[in-house]
Amino acid sequence: MNYRHAFHAGNFADVAKHLALVAILQHLAKKPAGFVVIDTHAGSGSYDLSSAEARRTGEAVTGVMCLDGLLGGNDVLTTYLSLANDEKRYPGSPLIAAKLLRPQDRLVAIEKHPEERAALTATLRPFLRARAEEGDGYRRLLALLPPPERRGLVLIDPPYESPAEFTEAAKAFAAAYRRFATGTYMIWFPIKSAAEANGFCGEVMASGATKLLRLDVRLASAGEGKLSAAGLLIVNPPWQLQSVLADALALVAPRLGAEVHFEAVGEAAE
Ligand code: SAM
């Protein structure tokens, strides 16, 4: 467990993931019924982009900081930008979710690393509907499903420190999907090779999920040894998620020097 998200917060992959997170939560909030967000690998929830960790990699400089001064765009983009500029610190997925919850919604954010979990607890303290838990996100996820609300989002965003994490994430998704097949799931993955990424998507699809949207974000050039592409697999994507995200990314991707590619599978094709 050496991974610390502080080194990567606000990079191109975070920008795409957090835009998608905002889009899904805005969709869920269209109906009055409450929803749950389960963030299985939550991190600390808030990151100082001027910290030694952030400055060492410079990933935010070529990520969210490239969006400074960006105006216009749809509701997803303006909401994301206002959250990202809300405070001096960059918001992680649990803080973004917590800020978008309504009184009838709730967030369970799970983090295994004790120090990150302590920071997460502090980050989420002002939000009565948000709870931080310390533990293994995959195991806790199964215990939390199906949620009494019967609607919600599960975000699976592991660090992929070992190649086995792809299989672990796919297996955890399959078990979760068996318990809560109507939920929306967003699974983040690094793309280091097309074969590995495609194999992973195949493993997720083998669970029987029929509606999937895959979004790949690829940098035209990345620093030596740095991640240059990442993907999101969204199971049961909200109606028109692709077009809403494509509109937001049309303004964002050129600033990041990135190309985006969507692939809709099954009934997710619009
Ligand atoms: N979702 C966060 C966001 O978007 O702001 C970033 C999460 S970061 C990529 C992955 C986190 O998972 C790290 O903070 C790491 O400590 C934590 N982690 C690693 N293994 C875990 C596990 N089995 N269960 C829960 N958290 C874990």
PDB file of C-alpha atoms and ligand atoms in Angstrom:
ATOM      1  CA  MET A   1       0.000   0.000   0.000  1.00  0.00           C
ATOM      2  CA  ASN A   2       2.473   2.651  -1.140  1.00  0.00           C
ATOM      3  CA  TYR A   3       0.077   4.531  -3.414  1.00  0.00           C
ATOM      4  CA  ARG A   4      -0.766   8.104  -2.365  1.00  0.00           C
ATOM      5  CA  HIS A   5      -3.235   9.982  -4.493  1.00  0.00           C
ATOM      6  CA  ALA A   6      -1.628  13.316  -3.473  1.00  0.00           C
ATOM      7  CA  PHE A   7       0.998  12.684  -6.185  1.00  0.00           C
ATOM      8  CA  HIS A   8      -1.677  12.413  -8.890  1.00  0.00           C
ATOM      9  CA  ALA A   9      -4.583  14.591  -7.725  1.00  0.00           C
ATOM     10  CA  GLY A  10      -5.932  16.856 -10.427  1.00  0.00           C
ATOM     11  CA  ASN A  11      -4.161  15.086 -13.297  1.00  0.00           C
ATOM     12  CA  PHE A  12      -5.858  14.496 -16.665  1.00  0.00           C
ATOM     13  CA  ALA A  13      -7.357  11.200 -15.475  1.00  0.00           C
ATOM     14  CA  ASP A  14      -8.815  12.812 -12.350  1.00  0.00           C
ATOM     15  CA  VAL A  15     -10.357  15.586 -14.465  1.00  0.00           C
ATOM     16  CA  ALA A  16     -12.155  13.087 -16.730  1.00  0.00           C
ATOM     17  CA  LYS A  17     -13.224  10.856 -13.801  1.00  0.00           C
ATOM     18  CA  HIS A  18     -14.536  13.760 -11.759  1.00  0.00           C
ATOM     19  CA  LEU A  19     -16.409  15.247 -14.741  1.00  0.00           C
ATOM     20  CA  ALA A  20     -18.127  11.881 -15.193  1.00  0.00           C
ATOM     21  CA  LEU A  21     -18.845  11.740 -11.457  1.00  0.00           C
ATOM     22  CA  VAL A  22     -20.540  15.146 -11.574  1.00  0.00           C
ATOM     23  CA  ALA A  23     -22.566  14.130 -14.641  1.00  0.00           C
ATOM     24  CA  ILE A  24     -23.824  10.920 -13.017  1.00  0.00           C
ATOM     25  CA  LEU A  25     -24.701  12.623  -9.729  1.00  0.00           C
ATOM     26  CA  GLN A  26     -26.552  15.421 -11.527  1.00  0.00           C
ATOM     27  CA  HIS A  27     -28.549  12.777 -13.356  1.00  0.00           C
ATOM     28  CA  LEU A  28     -29.389  10.872 -10.146  1.00  0.00           C
ATOM     29  CA  ALA A  29     -30.540  14.141  -8.543  1.00  0.00           C
ATOM     30  CA  LYS A  30     -33.144  14.670 -11.260  1.00  0.00           C
ATOM     31  CA  LYS A  31     -35.526  12.360  -9.387  1.00  0.00           C
ATOM     32  CA  PRO A  32     -36.726  13.264  -5.899  1.00  0.00           C
ATOM     33  CA  ALA A  33     -36.021   9.784  -4.448  1.00  0.00           C
ATOM     34  CA  GLY A  34     -32.789   9.568  -2.465  1.00  0.00           C
ATOM     35  CA  PHE A  35     -29.686   7.782  -3.756  1.00  0.00           C
ATOM     36  CA  VAL A  36     -26.511   6.338  -2.264  1.00  0.00           C
ATOM     37  CA  VAL A  37     -22.938   6.850  -3.431  1.00  0.00           C
ATOM     38  CA  ILE A  38     -20.437   4.171  -2.421  1.00  0.00           C
ATOM     39  CA  ASP A  39     -16.830   5.195  -3.057  1.00  0.00           C
ATOM     40  CA  THR A  40     -14.805   2.011  -2.498  1.00  0.00           C
ATOM     41  CA  HIS A  41     -11.339   3.609  -2.788  1.00  0.00           C
ATOM     42  CA  ALA A  42     -11.942   7.125  -1.555  1.00  0.00           C
ATOM     43  CA  GLY A  43      -8.512   8.619  -0.818  1.00  0.00           C
ATOM     44  CA  SER A  44      -8.304  11.582   1.558  1.00  0.00           C
ATOM     45  CA  GLY A  45     -10.912  13.651  -0.276  1.00  0.00           C
ATOM     46  CA  SER A  46      -8.959  16.894  -0.591  1.00  0.00           C
ATOM     47  CA  TYR A  47      -5.500  17.686  -1.940  1.00  0.00           C
ATOM     48  CA  ASP A  48      -3.120  20.625  -1.642  1.00  0.00           C
ATOM     49  CA  LEU A  49      -1.852  21.165  -5.168  1.00  0.00           C
ATOM     50  CA  SER A  50       1.093  23.183  -3.860  1.00  0.00           C
ATOM     51  CA  SER A  51       2.295  20.290  -1.645  1.00  0.00           C
ATOM     52  CA  ALA A  52       5.687  18.667  -2.135  1.00  0.00           C
ATOM     53  CA  GLU A  53       3.939  15.545  -3.491  1.00  0.00           C
ATOM     54  CA  ALA A  54       1.973  17.466  -6.119  1.00  0.00           C
ATOM     55  CA  ARG A  55       4.972  19.558  -7.124  1.00  0.00           C
ATOM     56  CA  ARG A  56       7.166  16.481  -7.446  1.00  0.00           C
ATOM     57  CA  THR A  57       5.072  15.002 -10.271  1.00  0.00           C
ATOM     58  CA  GLY A  58       3.629  18.245 -11.675  1.00  0.00           C
ATOM     59  CA  GLU A  59       0.583  16.272 -12.788  1.00  0.00           C
ATOM     60  CA  ALA A  60      -1.945  18.899 -11.717  1.00  0.00           C
ATOM     61  CA  VAL A  61      -0.046  21.551 -13.684  1.00  0.00           C
ATOM     62  CA  THR A  62      -0.722  19.602 -16.871  1.00  0.00           C
ATOM     63  CA  GLY A  63      -4.191  18.634 -15.619  1.00  0.00           C
ATOM     64  CA  VAL A  64      -6.747  20.727 -13.786  1.00  0.00           C
ATOM     65  CA  MET A  65      -4.509  23.820 -13.778  1.00  0.00           C
ATOM     66  CA  CYS A  66      -4.721  23.903 -17.575  1.00  0.00           C
ATOM     67  CA  LEU A  67      -8.418  24.658 -17.137  1.00  0.00           C
ATOM     68  CA  ASP A  68      -7.771  27.986 -15.379  1.00  0.00           C
ATOM     69  CA  GLY A  69      -9.878  30.688 -16.986  1.00  0.00           C
ATOM     70  CA  LEU A  70     -12.027  28.250 -18.932  1.00  0.00           C
ATOM     71  CA  LEU A  71     -15.469  29.758 -19.327  1.00  0.00           C
ATOM     72  CA  GLY A  72     -18.737  28.454 -20.667  1.00  0.00           C
ATOM     73  CA  GLY A  73     -19.668  24.891 -21.249  1.00  0.00           C
ATOM     74  CA  ASN A  74     -22.547  22.853 -19.993  1.00  0.00           C
ATOM     75  CA  ASP A  75     -23.793  22.386 -16.442  1.00  0.00           C
ATOM     76  CA  VAL A  76     -21.476  19.425 -15.811  1.00  0.00           C
ATOM     77  CA  LEU A  77     -18.407  21.464 -16.723  1.00  0.00           C
ATOM     78  CA  THR A  78     -19.411  24.623 -14.843  1.00  0.00           C
ATOM     79  CA  THR A  79     -20.293  22.587 -11.741  1.00  0.00           C
ATOM     80  CA  TYR A  80     -16.985  20.692 -11.897  1.00  0.00           C
ATOM     81  CA  LEU A  81     -14.989  23.903 -12.376  1.00  0.00           C
ATOM     82  CA  SER A  82     -16.751  25.640  -9.516  1.00  0.00           C
ATOM     83  CA  LEU A  83     -16.045  22.653  -7.222  1.00  0.00           C
ATOM     84  CA  ALA A  84     -12.415  22.511  -8.365  1.00  0.00           C
ATOM     85  CA  ASN A  85     -12.022  26.255  -7.725  1.00  0.00           C
ATOM     86  CA  ASP A  86     -14.059  26.269  -4.534  1.00  0.00           C
ATOM     87  CA  GLU A  87     -11.092  26.164  -2.221  1.00  0.00           C
ATOM     88  CA  LYS A  88      -7.345  26.180  -2.603  1.00  0.00           C
ATOM     89  CA  ARG A  89      -7.331  22.382  -2.389  1.00  0.00           C
ATOM     90  CA  TYR A  90      -8.389  20.025  -5.200  1.00  0.00           C
ATOM     91  CA  PRO A  91     -11.493  18.000  -4.280  1.00  0.00           C
ATOM     92  CA  GLY A  92     -11.307  14.223  -4.520  1.00  0.00           C
ATOM     93  CA  SER A  93     -14.260  12.035  -5.437  1.00  0.00           C
ATOM     94  CA  PRO A  94     -15.762  11.801  -1.907  1.00  0.00           C
ATOM     95  CA  LEU A  95     -15.717  15.569  -1.418  1.00  0.00           C
ATOM     96  CA  ILE A  96     -17.252  16.166  -4.859  1.00  0.00           C
ATOM     97  CA  ALA A  97     -19.989  13.648  -4.033  1.00  0.00           C
ATOM     98  CA  ALA A  98     -20.551  15.057  -0.541  1.00  0.00           C
ATOM     99  CA  LYS A  99     -21.000  18.551  -1.957  1.00  0.00           C
ATOM    100  CA  LEU A 100     -23.573  17.358  -4.490  1.00  0.00           C
ATOM    101  CA  LEU A 101     -25.695  15.307  -2.067  1.00  0.00           C
ATOM    102  CA  ARG A 102     -29.205  16.449  -1.248  1.00  0.00           C
ATOM    103  CA  PRO A 103     -30.707  15.907   2.227  1.00  0.00           C
ATOM    104  CA  GLN A 104     -32.261  12.596   1.107  1.00  0.00           C
ATOM    105  CA  ASP A 105     -28.986  11.192  -0.334  1.00  0.00           C
ATOM    106  CA  ARG A 106     -25.966   9.656   1.399  1.00  0.00           C
ATOM    107  CA  LEU A 107     -22.337   8.801   0.798  1.00  0.00           C
ATOM    108  CA  VAL A 108     -20.251   5.942   2.168  1.00  0.00           C
ATOM    109  CA  ALA A 109     -16.562   6.519   1.451  1.00  0.00           C
ATOM    110  CA  ILE A 110     -14.166   3.660   2.194  1.00  0.00           C
ATOM    111  CA  GLU A 111     -10.403   3.978   2.492  1.00  0.00           C
ATOM    112  CA  LYS A 112      -7.936   1.316   3.588  1.00  0.00           C
ATOM    113  CA  HIS A 113      -4.917   3.447   4.471  1.00  0.00           C
ATOM    114  CA  PRO A 114      -5.272   4.690   8.083  1.00  0.00           C
ATOM    115  CA  GLU A 115      -3.670   8.108   7.477  1.00  0.00           C
ATOM    116  CA  GLU A 116      -5.716   8.754   4.351  1.00  0.00           C
ATOM    117  CA  ARG A 117      -8.842   7.623   6.179  1.00  0.00           C
ATOM    118  CA  ALA A 118      -8.118  10.020   9.060  1.00  0.00           C
ATOM    119  CA  ALA A 119      -7.807  12.882   6.552  1.00  0.00           C
ATOM    120  CA  LEU A 120     -10.979  11.687   4.802  1.00  0.00           C
ATOM    121  CA  THR A 121     -12.904  11.722   8.084  1.00  0.00           C
ATOM    122  CA  ALA A 122     -11.811  15.319   8.638  1.00  0.00           C
ATOM    123  CA  THR A 123     -12.706  16.294   5.063  1.00  0.00           C
ATOM    124  CA  LEU A 124     -16.191  14.817   5.350  1.00  0.00           C
ATOM    125  CA  ARG A 125     -16.914  16.037   8.886  1.00  0.00           C
ATOM    126  CA  PRO A 126     -19.079  19.004   7.769  1.00  0.00           C
ATOM    127  CA  PHE A 127     -21.325  16.741   5.699  1.00  0.00           C
ATOM    128  CA  LEU A 128     -23.961  15.012   7.791  1.00  0.00           C
ATOM    129  CA  ARG A 129     -24.996  12.658   5.001  1.00  0.00           C
ATOM    130  CA  ALA A 130     -21.423  11.463   4.331  1.00  0.00           C
ATOM    131  CA  ARG A 131     -19.606   8.723   6.263  1.00  0.00           C
ATOM    132  CA  ALA A 132     -15.951   7.709   6.063  1.00  0.00           C
ATOM    133  CA  GLU A 133     -15.068   4.094   6.828  1.00  0.00           C
ATOM    134  CA  GLU A 134     -11.691   2.425   7.210  1.00  0.00           C
ATOM    135  CA  GLY A 135     -11.405  -0.967   5.571  1.00  0.00           C
ATOM    136  CA  ASP A 136     -11.183  -2.911   2.362  1.00  0.00           C
ATOM    137  CA  GLY A 137     -13.420  -1.259  -0.204  1.00  0.00           C
ATOM    138  CA  TYR A 138     -14.259  -4.480  -2.039  1.00  0.00           C
ATOM    139  CA  ARG A 139     -15.399  -6.328   1.086  1.00  0.00           C
ATOM    140  CA  ARG A 140     -17.334  -3.391   2.482  1.00  0.00           C
ATOM    141  CA  LEU A 141     -19.025  -2.870  -0.884  1.00  0.00           C
ATOM    142  CA  LEU A 142     -20.612  -6.314  -0.785  1.00  0.00           C
ATOM    143  CA  ALA A 143     -21.820  -5.762   2.771  1.00  0.00           C
ATOM    144  CA  LEU A 144     -23.498  -2.509   1.704  1.00  0.00           C
ATOM    145  CA  LEU A 145     -25.437  -3.977  -1.229  1.00  0.00           C
ATOM    146  CA  PRO A 146     -28.220  -3.857  -2.149  1.00  0.00           C
ATOM    147  CA  PRO A 147     -28.755  -0.385  -0.696  1.00  0.00           C
ATOM    148  CA  PRO A 148     -32.167   0.361   0.809  1.00  0.00           C
ATOM    149  CA  GLU A 149     -32.531   3.294  -1.612  1.00  0.00           C
ATOM    150  CA  ARG A 150     -32.306   0.874  -4.586  1.00  0.00           C
ATOM    151  CA  ARG A 151     -30.651   3.615  -6.623  1.00  0.00           C
ATOM    152  CA  GLY A 152     -27.191   4.996  -6.633  1.00  0.00           C
ATOM    153  CA  LEU A 153     -23.606   5.033  -7.853  1.00  0.00           C
ATOM    154  CA  VAL A 154     -20.707   2.762  -6.959  1.00  0.00           C
ATOM    155  CA  LEU A 155     -17.301   4.244  -7.747  1.00  0.00           C
ATOM    156  CA  ILE A 156     -14.460   1.695  -7.925  1.00  0.00           C
ATOM    157  CA  ASP A 157     -11.161   3.564  -8.214  1.00  0.00           C
ATOM    158  CA  PRO A 158      -8.305   1.336  -7.017  1.00  0.00           C
ATOM    159  CA  PRO A 159      -4.613   2.219  -7.285  1.00  0.00           C
ATOM    160  CA  TYR A 160      -3.693  -0.778  -9.518  1.00  0.00           C
ATOM    161  CA  GLU A 161      -0.379  -1.158  -7.690  1.00  0.00           C
ATOM    162  CA  SER A 162      -0.238  -4.774  -8.793  1.00  0.00           C
ATOM    163  CA  PRO A 163      -1.426  -6.332 -12.093  1.00  0.00           C
ATOM    164  CA  ALA A 164      -3.727  -8.603 -10.040  1.00  0.00           C
ATOM    165  CA  GLU A 165      -5.835  -5.575  -9.156  1.00  0.00           C
ATOM    166  CA  PHE A 166      -7.554  -5.741 -12.564  1.00  0.00           C
ATOM    167  CA  THR A 167      -8.931  -9.185 -11.775  1.00  0.00           C
ATOM    168  CA  GLU A 168      -9.739  -8.210  -8.193  1.00  0.00           C
ATOM    169  CA  ALA A 169     -11.706  -5.160  -9.384  1.00  0.00           C
ATOM    170  CA  ALA A 170     -13.562  -7.174 -12.052  1.00  0.00           C
ATOM    171  CA  LYS A 171     -14.447  -9.893  -9.539  1.00  0.00           C
ATOM    172  CA  ALA A 172     -15.642  -7.355  -6.979  1.00  0.00           C
ATOM    173  CA  PHE A 173     -17.758  -5.688  -9.629  1.00  0.00           C
ATOM    174  CA  ALA A 174     -19.307  -9.022 -10.676  1.00  0.00           C
ATOM    175  CA  ALA A 175     -20.246  -9.864  -7.079  1.00  0.00           C
ATOM    176  CA  ALA A 176     -21.638  -6.371  -6.507  1.00  0.00           C
ATOM    177  CA  TYR A 177     -23.600  -6.450  -9.760  1.00  0.00           C
ATOM    178  CA  ARG A 178     -25.251  -9.714  -8.725  1.00  0.00           C
ATOM    179  CA  ARG A 179     -26.597  -7.941  -5.626  1.00  0.00           C
ATOM    180  CA  PHE A 180     -27.414  -4.582  -7.188  1.00  0.00           C
ATOM    181  CA  ALA A 181     -27.880  -4.952 -10.941  1.00  0.00           C
ATOM    182  CA  THR A 182     -29.772  -1.672 -11.386  1.00  0.00           C
ATOM    183  CA  GLY A 183     -27.087   0.538  -9.873  1.00  0.00           C
ATOM    184  CA  THR A 184     -24.715   2.683 -11.860  1.00  0.00           C
ATOM    185  CA  TYR A 185     -21.065   1.680 -11.533  1.00  0.00           C
ATOM    186  CA  MET A 186     -18.019   3.662 -12.571  1.00  0.00           C
ATOM    187  CA  ILE A 187     -14.729   1.781 -12.678  1.00  0.00           C
ATOM    188  CA  TRP A 188     -11.512   3.667 -13.359  1.00  0.00           C
ATOM    189  CA  PHE A 189      -8.524   1.894 -14.933  1.00  0.00           C
ATOM    190  CA  PRO A 190      -5.069   2.861 -16.224  1.00  0.00           C
ATOM    191  CA  ILE A 191      -4.296   2.069 -19.862  1.00  0.00           C
ATOM    192  CA  LYS A 192      -0.708   0.900 -20.086  1.00  0.00           C
ATOM    193  CA  SER A 193      -1.377  -1.536 -22.908  1.00  0.00           C
ATOM    194  CA  ALA A 194      -4.407  -1.995 -25.151  1.00  0.00           C
ATOM    195  CA  ALA A 195      -4.407  -5.747 -24.500  1.00  0.00           C
ATOM    196  CA  GLU A 196      -4.510  -5.327 -20.722  1.00  0.00           C
ATOM    197  CA  ALA A 197      -7.250  -2.659 -20.880  1.00  0.00           C
ATOM    198  CA  ASN A 198      -9.367  -4.628 -23.362  1.00  0.00           C
ATOM    199  CA  GLY A 199      -8.935  -7.796 -21.318  1.00  0.00           C
ATOM    200  CA  PHE A 200     -10.134  -5.963 -18.229  1.00  0.00           C
ATOM    201  CA  CYS A 201     -13.201  -4.581 -20.014  1.00  0.00           C
ATOM    202  CA  GLY A 202     -13.935  -8.109 -21.241  1.00  0.00           C
ATOM    203  CA  GLU A 203     -13.738  -9.420 -17.661  1.00  0.00           C
ATOM    204  CA  VAL A 204     -16.187  -6.752 -16.486  1.00  0.00           C
ATOM    205  CA  MET A 205     -18.568  -7.522 -19.354  1.00  0.00           C
ATOM    206  CA  ALA A 206     -18.417 -11.232 -18.549  1.00  0.00           C
ATOM    207  CA  SER A 207     -20.362 -10.438 -15.361  1.00  0.00           C
ATOM    208  CA  GLY A 208     -23.487 -10.186 -17.492  1.00  0.00           C
ATOM    209  CA  ALA A 209     -23.786  -6.395 -17.478  1.00  0.00           C
ATOM    210  CA  THR A 210     -25.548  -5.382 -20.667  1.00  0.00           C
ATOM    211  CA  LYS A 211     -25.271  -1.592 -20.701  1.00  0.00           C
ATOM    212  CA  LEU A 212     -21.760  -0.196 -20.688  1.00  0.00           C
ATOM    213  CA  LEU A 213     -20.069   2.981 -21.736  1.00  0.00           C
ATOM    214  CA  ARG A 214     -16.288   3.052 -22.038  1.00  0.00           C
ATOM    215  CA  LEU A 215     -14.429   6.350 -22.152  1.00  0.00           C
ATOM    216  CA  ASP A 216     -10.707   6.421 -22.954  1.00  0.00           C
ATOM    217  CA  VAL A 217      -8.660   9.573 -22.456  1.00  0.00           C
ATOM    218  CA  ARG A 218      -5.264   9.607 -24.100  1.00  0.00           C
ATOM    219  CA  LEU A 219      -2.587  12.303 -23.833  1.00  0.00           C
ATOM    220  CA  ALA A 220      -0.797  13.285 -27.031  1.00  0.00           C
ATOM    221  CA  SER A 221       2.415  13.407 -25.029  1.00  0.00           C
ATOM    222  CA  ALA A 222       3.130  12.486 -21.429  1.00  0.00           C
ATOM    223  CA  GLY A 223       6.306  12.823 -19.424  1.00  0.00           C
ATOM    224  CA  GLU A 224       8.779   9.975 -19.356  1.00  0.00           C
ATOM    225  CA  GLY A 225       7.442   7.072 -17.294  1.00  0.00           C
ATOM    226  CA  LYS A 226       4.126   8.793 -16.655  1.00  0.00           C
ATOM    227  CA  LEU A 227       0.670   7.419 -17.293  1.00  0.00           C
ATOM    228  CA  SER A 228      -0.491   8.616 -20.713  1.00  0.00           C
ATOM    229  CA  ALA A 229      -3.948   7.062 -20.969  1.00  0.00           C
ATOM    230  CA  ALA A 230      -6.768   6.076 -18.657  1.00  0.00           C
ATOM    231  CA  GLY A 231     -10.237   4.687 -19.015  1.00  0.00           C
ATOM    232  CA  LEU A 232     -13.606   4.682 -17.332  1.00  0.00           C
ATOM    233  CA  LEU A 233     -16.084   1.849 -17.585  1.00  0.00           C
ATOM    234  CA  ILE A 234     -19.572   2.975 -16.696  1.00  0.00           C
ATOM    235  CA  VAL A 235     -22.144   0.254 -16.209  1.00  0.00           C
ATOM    236  CA  ASN A 236     -25.792   1.294 -16.504  1.00  0.00           C
ATOM    237  CA  PRO A 237     -24.817   4.799 -17.612  1.00  0.00           C
ATOM    238  CA  PRO A 238     -27.491   7.466 -17.290  1.00  0.00           C
ATOM    239  CA  TRP A 239     -29.381   8.366 -20.427  1.00  0.00           C
ATOM    240  CA  GLN A 240     -27.347  10.763 -22.609  1.00  0.00           C
ATOM    241  CA  LEU A 241     -24.256  10.551 -20.399  1.00  0.00           C
ATOM    242  CA  GLN A 242     -22.090  10.171 -23.477  1.00  0.00           C
ATOM    243  CA  SER A 243     -23.329  13.347 -25.149  1.00  0.00           C
ATOM    244  CA  VAL A 244     -23.223  15.374 -21.928  1.00  0.00           C
ATOM    245  CA  LEU A 245     -19.644  14.248 -21.260  1.00  0.00           C
ATOM    246  CA  ALA A 246     -18.617  14.705 -24.884  1.00  0.00           C
ATOM    247  CA  ASP A 247     -19.825  18.336 -24.739  1.00  0.00           C
ATOM    248  CA  ALA A 248     -17.842  19.018 -21.563  1.00  0.00           C
ATOM    249  CA  LEU A 249     -14.737  17.236 -22.861  1.00  0.00           C
ATOM    250  CA  ALA A 250     -14.859  19.114 -26.169  1.00  0.00           C
ATOM    251  CA  LEU A 251     -13.690  22.197 -24.229  1.00  0.00           C
ATOM    252  CA  VAL A 252     -11.528  20.358 -21.706  1.00  0.00           C
ATOM    253  CA  ALA A 253      -9.592  17.831 -23.826  1.00  0.00           C
ATOM    254  CA  PRO A 254      -7.762  20.398 -26.022  1.00  0.00           C
ATOM    255  CA  ARG A 255      -6.550  22.189 -22.883  1.00  0.00           C
ATOM    256  CA  LEU A 256      -5.212  18.871 -21.533  1.00  0.00           C
ATOM    257  CA  GLY A 257      -3.684  17.905 -24.877  1.00  0.00           C
ATOM    258  CA  ALA A 258      -5.856  14.809 -24.798  1.00  0.00           C
ATOM    259  CA  GLU A 259      -8.006  12.810 -27.155  1.00  0.00           C
ATOM    260  CA  VAL A 260     -11.160  11.126 -25.978  1.00  0.00           C
ATOM    261  CA  HIS A 261     -12.849   8.059 -27.347  1.00  0.00           C
ATOM    262  CA  PHE A 262     -16.232   6.652 -26.375  1.00  0.00           C
ATOM    263  CA  GLU A 263     -17.465   3.140 -26.962  1.00  0.00           C
ATOM    264  CA  ALA A 264     -21.001   2.220 -26.031  1.00  0.00           C
ATOM    265  CA  VAL A 265     -21.829  -1.428 -25.571  1.00  0.00           C
ATOM    266  CA  GLY A 266     -25.242  -3.017 -25.728  1.00  0.00           C
ATOM    267  CA  GLU A 267     -28.227  -0.971 -24.726  1.00  0.00           C
ATOM    268  CA  ALA A 268     -26.018   1.949 -23.723  1.00  0.00           C
ATOM    269  CA  ALA A 269     -25.638   2.881 -27.398  1.00  0.00           C
ATOM    270  CA  GLU A 270     -27.509   6.163 -27.922  1.00  0.00           C
TER     271      GLU A 270
HETATM  272  N1  SAM B   1     -11.286   8.009  -5.659  1.00  0.00           N
HETATM  273  C1  SAM B   1     -10.295   9.017  -5.268  1.00  0.00           C
HETATM  274  C2  SAM B   1     -10.583  10.296  -6.023  1.00  0.00           C
HETATM  275  O1  SAM B   1     -11.028  10.246  -7.183  1.00  0.00           O
HETATM  276  O2  SAM B   1     -10.359  11.371  -5.452  1.00  0.00           O
HETATM  277  C3  SAM B   1      -8.889   8.546  -5.516  1.00  0.00           C
HETATM  278  C4  SAM B   1      -8.563   7.202  -4.942  1.00  0.00           C
HETATM  279  S1  SAM B   1      -6.919   6.640  -5.179  1.00  0.00           S
HETATM  280  C5  SAM B   1      -6.818   6.328  -6.897  1.00  0.00           C
HETATM  281  C6  SAM B   1      -7.009   4.997  -4.516  1.00  0.00           C
HETATM  282  C7  SAM B   1      -7.109   4.943  -2.979  1.00  0.00           C
HETATM  283  O3  SAM B   1      -7.443   3.598  -2.615  1.00  0.00           O
HETATM  284  C8  SAM B   1      -5.835   5.269  -2.226  1.00  0.00           C
HETATM  285  O4  SAM B   1      -6.101   6.296  -1.296  1.00  0.00           O
HETATM  286  C9  SAM B   1      -5.476   3.954  -1.484  1.00  0.00           C
HETATM  287  O5  SAM B   1      -4.925   4.171  -0.192  1.00  0.00           O
HETATM  288  C10 SAM B   1      -6.818   3.295  -1.380  1.00  0.00           C
HETATM  289  N2  SAM B   1      -6.851   1.821  -1.279  1.00  0.00           N
HETATM  290  C11 SAM B   1      -5.965   0.905  -1.743  1.00  0.00           C
HETATM  291  N3  SAM B   1      -6.433  -0.344  -1.580  1.00  0.00           N
HETATM  292  C12 SAM B   1      -7.662  -0.224  -1.011  1.00  0.00           C
HETATM  293  C13 SAM B   1      -8.681  -1.142  -0.630  1.00  0.00           C
HETATM  294  N4  SAM B   1      -8.506  -2.465  -0.804  1.00  0.00           N
HETATM  295  N5  SAM B   1      -9.818  -0.660  -0.104  1.00  0.00           N
HETATM  296  C14 SAM B   1     -10.002   0.659   0.089  1.00  0.00           C
HETATM  297  N6  SAM B   1      -9.075   1.595  -0.265  1.00  0.00           N
HETATM  298  C15 SAM B   1      -7.927   1.159  -0.807  1.00  0.00           C
END
